[in-house]
């Protein structure tokens, strides 16, 4: 197999040939058709997340086909199309797993972080954590649903019944969630980097009712806000934009420090919560919803070997929608 692999954090990924991986008990091997590039991959590469497996192949928005099965995998067909998300596996026995909160498992395995991911021609995954995918749609268009869509969906659920919803950071997740939220009849307010006219125009084209800079106030108070950008300053900004009883949902895995802010911004039962990982149930629900709601993704594709360029474009905010890697047959 071929892959783009991280040997040490802070260094570029390296293109390498490795022996084809062999699936173990309960695992399957996937021939990768496409793998999305998520902001979490940047946090892994930059060493902002603790204890990555090193070396590690990043990537946790994998679309591909099963090309080998390990022992004790039943009811799964070779050749079937599957999606492999961030949640690689869970222990199944801790208090969180036992109470339907496997996203908070005490001993989780994460794809592209604590096990190898999809910046590769082949990847190994635990069969029970893979999602069956529909045949319709290009692999590149489906890939961003596996994390940007899925974590976005979980964060949207945390926004409850909010009718007016702010999205801070208009990248891969927001461009999917604006469509989902519109489908649910919500009004969307998009906050981008100040002065990013292209991102604001993109948000309006996707149905946002208003778009402006993150330093601006929305035209009306928000019932809820979701923060996708990894910028701690956005927390007090979002709190200042939500109405009494409103909620601010932090959807990223990493964020710069949140500056201190006056208590009055939190007062009157405003809340701040974070969203961590996903459950398999989130994936089943969201993938069905995305198909039924006709959610479309905007992607920029790169050959696998250009993963570093894709990461650089994501870091610089040069993308409209999501970056996706396409391994070619070597
Ligand atoms: Zn567990
Ligand atoms: Zn992700």
CSV table of C-alpha atoms and ligand atoms in Angstrom, one decimal:
chain,number,residue,atom,x,y,z
A,1,UNK,CA,0.0,0.0,0.0
A,2,UNK,CA,1.0,3.6,-0.4
A,3,UNK,CA,0.3,6.3,2.2
A,4,UNK,CA,1.1,9.8,3.5
A,5,UNK,CA,2.5,9.2,6.9
A,6,UNK,CA,3.4,11.5,9.9
A,7,UNK,CA,6.7,10.5,11.6
A,8,UNK,CA,6.9,13.4,14.0
A,9,UNK,CA,4.5,16.1,14.8
A,10,UNK,CA,5.3,19.5,13.2
A,11,UNK,CA,6.9,17.8,10.2
A,12,UNK,CA,5.4,17.3,6.8
A,13,UNK,CA,3.8,14.0,5.9
A,14,UNK,CA,6.0,11.7,3.9
A,15,UNK,CA,4.8,9.6,0.9
A,16,UNK,CA,5.8,5.9,1.6
A,17,UNK,CA,5.1,2.4,0.4
A,18,UNK,CA,4.3,0.0,3.2
A,19,UNK,CA,3.4,-3.7,3.2
A,20,UNK,CA,-0.4,-4.3,2.7
A,21,UNK,CA,-2.0,-4.3,6.1
A,22,UNK,CA,-3.7,-7.6,7.2
A,23,UNK,CA,-7.0,-7.3,9.0
A,24,UNK,CA,-7.1,-8.9,12.4
A,25,UNK,CA,-10.1,-10.4,14.2
A,26,UNK,CA,-13.2,-8.3,13.8
A,27,UNK,CA,-11.5,-6.0,11.3
A,28,UNK,CA,-11.7,-5.4,7.6
A,29,UNK,CA,-9.4,-3.8,5.0
A,30,UNK,CA,-10.7,-1.0,2.9
A,31,UNK,CA,-9.5,0.0,-0.5
A,32,UNK,CA,-9.7,3.8,-0.1
A,33,UNK,CA,-11.7,5.6,-2.8
A,34,UNK,CA,-11.5,9.0,-1.1
A,35,UNK,CA,-10.5,10.5,2.3
A,36,UNK,CA,-11.5,13.9,3.5
A,37,UNK,CA,-9.1,16.3,5.2
A,38,UNK,CA,-10.5,17.5,8.5
A,39,UNK,CA,-9.2,20.3,10.8
A,40,UNK,CA,-8.6,17.6,13.4
A,41,UNK,CA,-5.9,16.3,11.1
A,42,UNK,CA,-4.1,19.6,11.3
A,43,UNK,CA,-4.3,19.4,15.1
A,44,UNK,CA,-2.8,15.9,14.9
A,45,UNK,CA,0.0,17.0,12.5
A,46,UNK,CA,0.7,20.1,14.6
A,47,UNK,CA,1.0,18.0,17.8
A,48,UNK,CA,-1.9,19.8,19.5
A,49,UNK,CA,-3.6,16.6,20.6
A,50,UNK,CA,-1.9,14.4,23.2
A,51,UNK,CA,-0.3,11.0,22.6
A,52,UNK,CA,-0.8,10.3,18.9
A,53,UNK,CA,0.4,6.9,17.7
A,54,UNK,CA,3.6,7.7,15.8
A,55,UNK,CA,4.2,7.2,13.1
A,56,UNK,CA,0.6,7.6,12.1
A,57,UNK,CA,-1.3,7.8,8.8
A,58,UNK,CA,-3.9,10.6,9.4
A,59,UNK,CA,-7.4,10.7,7.9
A,60,UNK,CA,-10.8,9.8,9.3
A,61,UNK,CA,-13.3,10.6,6.6
A,62,UNK,CA,-12.7,7.4,4.6
A,63,UNK,CA,-14.9,6.2,1.8
A,64,UNK,CA,-13.9,2.9,0.2
A,65,UNK,CA,-14.7,-0.7,-0.6
A,66,UNK,CA,-14.0,-3.7,1.6
A,67,UNK,CA,-11.2,-5.8,0.0
A,68,UNK,CA,-10.3,-8.2,2.8
A,69,UNK,CA,-12.0,-9.5,5.9
A,70,UNK,CA,-10.3,-10.7,9.1
A,71,UNK,CA,-11.5,-13.6,11.2
A,72,UNK,CA,-14.9,-13.4,13.0
A,73,UNK,CA,-16.4,-10.8,10.7
A,74,UNK,CA,-19.9,-11.9,9.6
A,75,UNK,CA,-22.7,-10.6,7.5
A,76,UNK,CA,-20.4,-8.2,5.5
A,77,UNK,CA,-19.7,-8.6,1.8
A,78,UNK,CA,-16.4,-8.1,0.1
A,79,UNK,CA,-16.8,-5.1,-2.3
A,80,UNK,CA,-19.4,-3.3,-0.2
A,81,UNK,CA,-19.0,0.4,0.1
A,82,UNK,CA,-18.3,1.7,3.6
A,83,UNK,CA,-17.5,4.9,5.5
A,84,UNK,CA,-14.9,4.9,8.3
A,85,UNK,CA,-15.3,7.7,10.8
A,86,UNK,CA,-13.2,9.2,13.6
A,87,UNK,CA,-14.5,6.7,16.2
A,88,UNK,CA,-12.4,3.7,15.4
A,89,UNK,CA,-13.6,1.6,18.3
A,90,UNK,CA,-14.7,1.7,21.9
A,91,UNK,CA,-14.2,-0.6,24.9
A,92,UNK,CA,-17.9,-1.5,25.2
A,93,UNK,CA,-17.7,-1.9,29.0
A,94,UNK,CA,-16.9,1.4,30.6
A,95,UNK,CA,-19.6,3.5,32.3
A,96,UNK,CA,-19.9,5.7,29.2
A,97,UNK,CA,-20.2,2.8,26.8
A,98,UNK,CA,-22.7,1.1,29.1
A,99,UNK,CA,-24.9,4.2,29.2
A,100,UNK,CA,-25.2,4.9,25.4
A,101,UNK,CA,-22.4,7.5,25.4
A,102,UNK,CA,-19.7,5.6,23.6
A,103,UNK,CA,-18.4,9.0,22.2
A,104,UNK,CA,-17.0,9.5,25.8
A,105,UNK,CA,-15.5,6.0,26.1
A,106,UNK,CA,-12.6,5.7,28.6
A,107,UNK,CA,-10.6,3.6,26.2
A,108,UNK,CA,-11.4,4.7,22.7
A,109,UNK,CA,-9.5,4.2,19.5
A,110,UNK,CA,-9.5,7.0,17.0
A,111,UNK,CA,-9.0,6.6,13.2
A,112,UNK,CA,-6.0,8.6,11.9
A,113,UNK,CA,-4.8,9.4,15.5
A,114,UNK,CA,-4.4,6.4,17.7
A,115,UNK,CA,-4.7,4.0,14.7
A,116,UNK,CA,-3.8,4.5,11.1
A,117,UNK,CA,-6.3,6.3,8.9
A,118,UNK,CA,-7.2,7.0,5.3
A,119,UNK,CA,-4.4,9.1,3.8
A,120,UNK,CA,-3.6,5.8,2.0
A,121,UNK,CA,-4.6,3.4,-0.7
A,122,UNK,CA,-5.7,0.9,2.1
A,123,UNK,CA,-6.8,1.2,5.6
A,124,UNK,CA,-7.8,-1.3,8.4
A,125,UNK,CA,-11.0,-0.6,10.4
A,126,UNK,CA,-13.0,-2.4,13.1
A,127,UNK,CA,-16.0,-3.8,11.1
A,128,UNK,CA,-18.6,-2.9,13.8
A,129,UNK,CA,-17.6,0.8,13.6
A,130,UNK,CA,-17.9,1.2,9.8
A,131,UNK,CA,-21.0,2.7,8.2
A,132,UNK,CA,-22.6,1.1,5.2
A,133,UNK,CA,-22.7,3.7,2.4
A,134,UNK,CA,-25.1,4.1,-0.5
A,135,UNK,CA,-23.8,3.4,-4.0
A,136,UNK,CA,-25.1,6.8,-5.3
A,137,UNK,CA,-22.7,9.7,-5.2
A,138,UNK,CA,-19.0,10.2,-5.9
A,139,UNK,CA,-16.7,9.0,-3.1
A,140,UNK,CA,-15.2,12.5,-2.9
A,141,UNK,CA,-18.6,14.0,-2.3
A,142,UNK,CA,-19.5,11.5,0.5
A,143,UNK,CA,-16.2,11.7,2.4
A,144,UNK,CA,-16.8,15.1,4.2
A,145,UNK,CA,-20.1,13.7,5.6
A,146,UNK,CA,-18.0,11.2,7.7
A,147,UNK,CA,-16.7,13.9,10.1
A,148,UNK,CA,-17.6,17.4,9.1
A,149,UNK,CA,-21.1,16.3,8.6
A,150,UNK,CA,-21.3,13.9,11.5
A,151,UNK,CA,-19.8,16.1,14.2
A,152,UNK,CA,-21.7,19.0,12.7
A,153,UNK,CA,-24.9,17.0,13.1
A,154,UNK,CA,-24.1,16.1,16.7
A,155,UNK,CA,-23.4,19.8,17.4
A,156,UNK,CA,-26.7,20.8,15.6
A,157,UNK,CA,-28.5,18.4,18.0
A,158,UNK,CA,-27.0,20.2,20.9
A,159,UNK,CA,-28.5,23.5,19.6
A,160,UNK,CA,-31.9,22.0,20.4
A,161,UNK,CA,-35.0,23.7,18.9
A,162,UNK,CA,-33.1,26.9,18.1
A,163,UNK,CA,-34.9,28.8,15.3
A,164,UNK,CA,-32.1,31.4,14.9
A,165,UNK,CA,-28.7,29.7,14.7
A,166,UNK,CA,-25.3,31.2,14.4
A,167,UNK,CA,-22.4,29.3,12.9
A,168,UNK,CA,-18.9,30.6,13.7
A,169,UNK,CA,-16.3,29.5,11.1
A,170,UNK,CA,-17.7,28.7,7.7
A,171,UNK,CA,-15.6,25.7,6.6
A,172,UNK,CA,-16.4,22.0,5.9
A,173,UNK,CA,-18.7,21.4,8.8
A,174,UNK,CA,-20.7,24.7,8.5
A,175,UNK,CA,-21.2,24.3,4.7
A,176,UNK,CA,-23.0,21.0,5.4
A,177,UNK,CA,-24.8,22.0,8.5
A,178,UNK,CA,-26.3,25.2,6.9
A,179,UNK,CA,-28.1,22.9,4.5
A,180,UNK,CA,-29.2,20.5,7.3
A,181,UNK,CA,-30.5,23.4,9.4
A,182,UNK,CA,-32.3,25.1,6.6
A,183,UNK,CA,-34.0,21.7,5.8
A,184,UNK,CA,-35.2,21.8,9.4
A,185,UNK,CA,-36.7,25.2,9.0
A,186,UNK,CA,-34.1,27.2,11.0
A,187,UNK,CA,-32.7,30.6,10.1
A,188,UNK,CA,-28.9,30.6,9.7
A,189,UNK,CA,-26.4,33.4,10.5
A,190,UNK,CA,-22.9,32.7,9.3
A,191,UNK,CA,-19.8,34.3,10.9
A,192,UNK,CA,-16.5,34.2,9.0
A,193,UNK,CA,-13.1,35.7,9.5
A,194,UNK,CA,-13.6,39.5,9.4
A,195,UNK,CA,-13.4,40.7,5.8
A,196,UNK,CA,-13.6,37.2,4.2
A,197,UNK,CA,-16.1,38.3,1.5
A,198,UNK,CA,-15.7,35.0,-0.4
A,199,UNK,CA,-16.7,32.9,2.6
A,200,UNK,CA,-19.6,35.2,3.3
A,201,UNK,CA,-20.9,35.0,-0.3
A,202,UNK,CA,-20.5,31.2,-0.1
A,203,UNK,CA,-22.6,31.1,3.0
A,204,UNK,CA,-25.3,33.2,1.5
A,205,UNK,CA,-25.4,31.0,-1.7
A,206,UNK,CA,-26.0,28.0,0.6
A,207,UNK,CA,-29.0,29.7,2.2
A,208,UNK,CA,-27.7,31.6,5.2
A,209,UNK,CA,-30.1,34.5,6.0
A,210,UNK,CA,-27.1,36.7,6.9
A,211,UNK,CA,-23.3,36.5,6.7
A,212,UNK,CA,-20.8,38.8,8.3
A,213,UNK,CA,-17.5,38.9,10.2
A,214,UNK,CA,-17.1,37.2,13.6
A,215,UNK,CA,-16.5,40.7,15.1
A,216,UNK,CA,-20.0,41.7,14.0
A,217,UNK,CA,-23.3,41.4,15.8
A,218,UNK,CA,-26.1,39.4,14.0
A,219,UNK,CA,-29.2,41.4,13.0
A,220,UNK,CA,-31.2,39.7,15.7
A,221,UNK,CA,-30.3,37.7,18.8
A,222,UNK,CA,-29.5,34.1,18.3
A,223,UNK,CA,-31.2,31.1,20.0
A,224,UNK,CA,-28.0,29.2,19.7
A,225,UNK,CA,-24.5,29.4,18.2
A,226,UNK,CA,-22.1,26.7,17.1
A,227,UNK,CA,-18.4,27.4,17.0
A,228,UNK,CA,-16.5,25.4,14.4
A,229,UNK,CA,-13.4,27.6,14.2
A,230,UNK,CA,-10.6,26.7,16.8
A,231,UNK,CA,-10.5,30.2,18.2
A,232,UNK,CA,-11.2,30.8,21.9
A,233,UNK,CA,-12.0,34.5,21.4
A,234,UNK,CA,-15.2,33.3,19.6
A,235,UNK,CA,-16.7,32.0,22.8
A,236,UNK,CA,-17.4,35.4,24.5
A,237,UNK,CA,-18.3,36.8,21.0
A,238,UNK,CA,-20.9,34.0,20.6
A,239,UNK,CA,-22.2,34.4,24.1
A,240,UNK,CA,-22.7,38.1,23.4
A,241,UNK,CA,-24.8,37.2,20.4
A,242,UNK,CA,-27.2,34.6,22.0
A,243,UNK,CA,-30.4,35.6,23.7
A,244,UNK,CA,-31.3,34.7,27.4
A,245,UNK,CA,-31.3,30.9,27.9
A,246,UNK,CA,-29.3,30.5,24.7
A,247,UNK,CA,-26.6,27.9,24.2
A,248,UNK,CA,-23.1,28.1,22.7
A,249,UNK,CA,-21.8,24.8,21.3
A,250,UNK,CA,-18.1,24.3,20.9
A,251,UNK,CA,-17.8,21.7,18.2
A,252,UNK,CA,-14.0,21.4,17.7
A,253,UNK,CA,-11.6,19.0,19.4
A,254,UNK,CA,-9.1,21.8,20.1
A,255,UNK,CA,-9.4,25.5,20.6
A,256,UNK,CA,-7.0,28.3,21.6
A,257,UNK,CA,-7.5,29.5,25.2
A,258,UNK,CA,-10.7,31.3,25.9
A,259,UNK,CA,-10.1,34.8,27.1
A,260,UNK,CA,-11.7,35.9,30.4
A,261,UNK,CA,-15.0,37.7,30.0
A,262,UNK,CA,-17.5,39.4,32.2
A,263,UNK,CA,-20.0,37.2,33.9
A,264,UNK,CA,-22.9,39.1,32.5
A,265,UNK,CA,-22.3,37.4,29.1
A,266,UNK,CA,-23.1,34.0,30.7
A,267,UNK,CA,-25.8,35.3,33.1
A,268,UNK,CA,-29.5,34.7,32.4
A,269,UNK,CA,-29.0,31.0,31.9
A,270,UNK,CA,-26.8,31.1,28.8
A,271,UNK,CA,-24.8,27.9,28.5
A,272,UNK,CA,-21.5,26.8,27.0
A,273,UNK,CA,-21.0,23.1,26.0
A,274,UNK,CA,-18.5,21.1,24.0
A,275,UNK,CA,-19.2,18.3,21.6
A,276,UNK,CA,-16.9,15.3,21.7
A,277,UNK,CA,-16.5,12.7,19.0
A,278,UNK,CA,-19.6,10.7,17.8
A,279,UNK,CA,-21.6,7.7,18.5
A,280,UNK,CA,-22.5,5.1,15.8
A,281,UNK,CA,-26.1,6.1,16.3
A,282,UNK,CA,-25.1,9.7,15.2
A,283,UNK,CA,-23.7,8.3,12.0
A,284,UNK,CA,-26.7,6.1,11.2
A,285,UNK,CA,-29.1,9.0,11.8
A,286,UNK,CA,-27.0,11.6,10.0
A,287,UNK,CA,-26.2,9.6,6.9
A,288,UNK,CA,-29.9,8.7,6.4
A,289,UNK,CA,-30.9,12.4,6.9
A,290,UNK,CA,-28.2,13.6,4.5
A,291,UNK,CA,-29.5,11.3,1.8
A,292,UNK,CA,-33.1,12.2,2.3
A,293,UNK,CA,-32.4,16.0,2.6
A,294,UNK,CA,-30.3,16.0,-0.5
A,295,UNK,CA,-27.2,17.5,1.2
A,296,UNK,CA,-24.5,18.3,-1.3
A,297,UNK,CA,-20.8,18.9,-0.4
A,298,UNK,CA,-18.4,21.3,-2.1
A,299,UNK,CA,-15.0,19.7,-2.4
A,300,UNK,CA,-11.6,20.4,-3.7
A,301,UNK,CA,-9.8,17.2,-4.6
A,302,UNK,CA,-6.1,16.5,-4.4
A,303,UNK,CA,-4.0,13.4,-5.3
A,304,UNK,CA,-3.0,11.5,-2.2
A,305,UNK,CA,0.7,12.6,-2.6
A,306,UNK,CA,-0.4,16.2,-2.3
A,307,UNK,CA,-1.8,15.8,1.3
A,308,UNK,CA,0.6,18.5,2.6
A,309,UNK,CA,-0.8,21.0,0.1
A,310,UNK,CA,-4.4,20.2,1.1
A,311,UNK,CA,-3.5,20.7,4.8
A,312,UNK,CA,-1.8,24.0,3.9
A,313,UNK,CA,-4.9,25.2,2.0
A,314,UNK,CA,-7.1,24.2,5.0
A,315,UNK,CA,-4.7,26.0,7.4
A,316,UNK,CA,-4.7,29.2,5.3
A,317,UNK,CA,-8.5,29.2,4.9
A,318,UNK,CA,-8.2,28.9,1.1
A,319,UNK,CA,-10.9,26.3,0.8
A,320,UNK,CA,-14.5,26.6,-0.1
A,321,UNK,CA,-16.1,23.6,1.5
A,322,UNK,CA,-13.9,20.5,2.1
A,323,UNK,CA,-10.5,19.2,0.9
A,324,UNK,CA,-10.5,15.5,-0.2
A,325,UNK,CA,-7.6,13.2,-1.1
A,326,UNK,CA,-8.0,10.7,-3.9
A,327,UNK,CA,-5.5,7.8,-4.0
A,328,UNK,CA,-4.8,6.7,-7.5
A,329,UNK,CA,-4.3,3.1,-8.4
A,330,UNK,CA,-0.5,2.8,-8.1
B,1,LIG,ZN1,-15.9,2.5,26.8
B,2,LIG,ZN1,-12.8,15.3,11.8
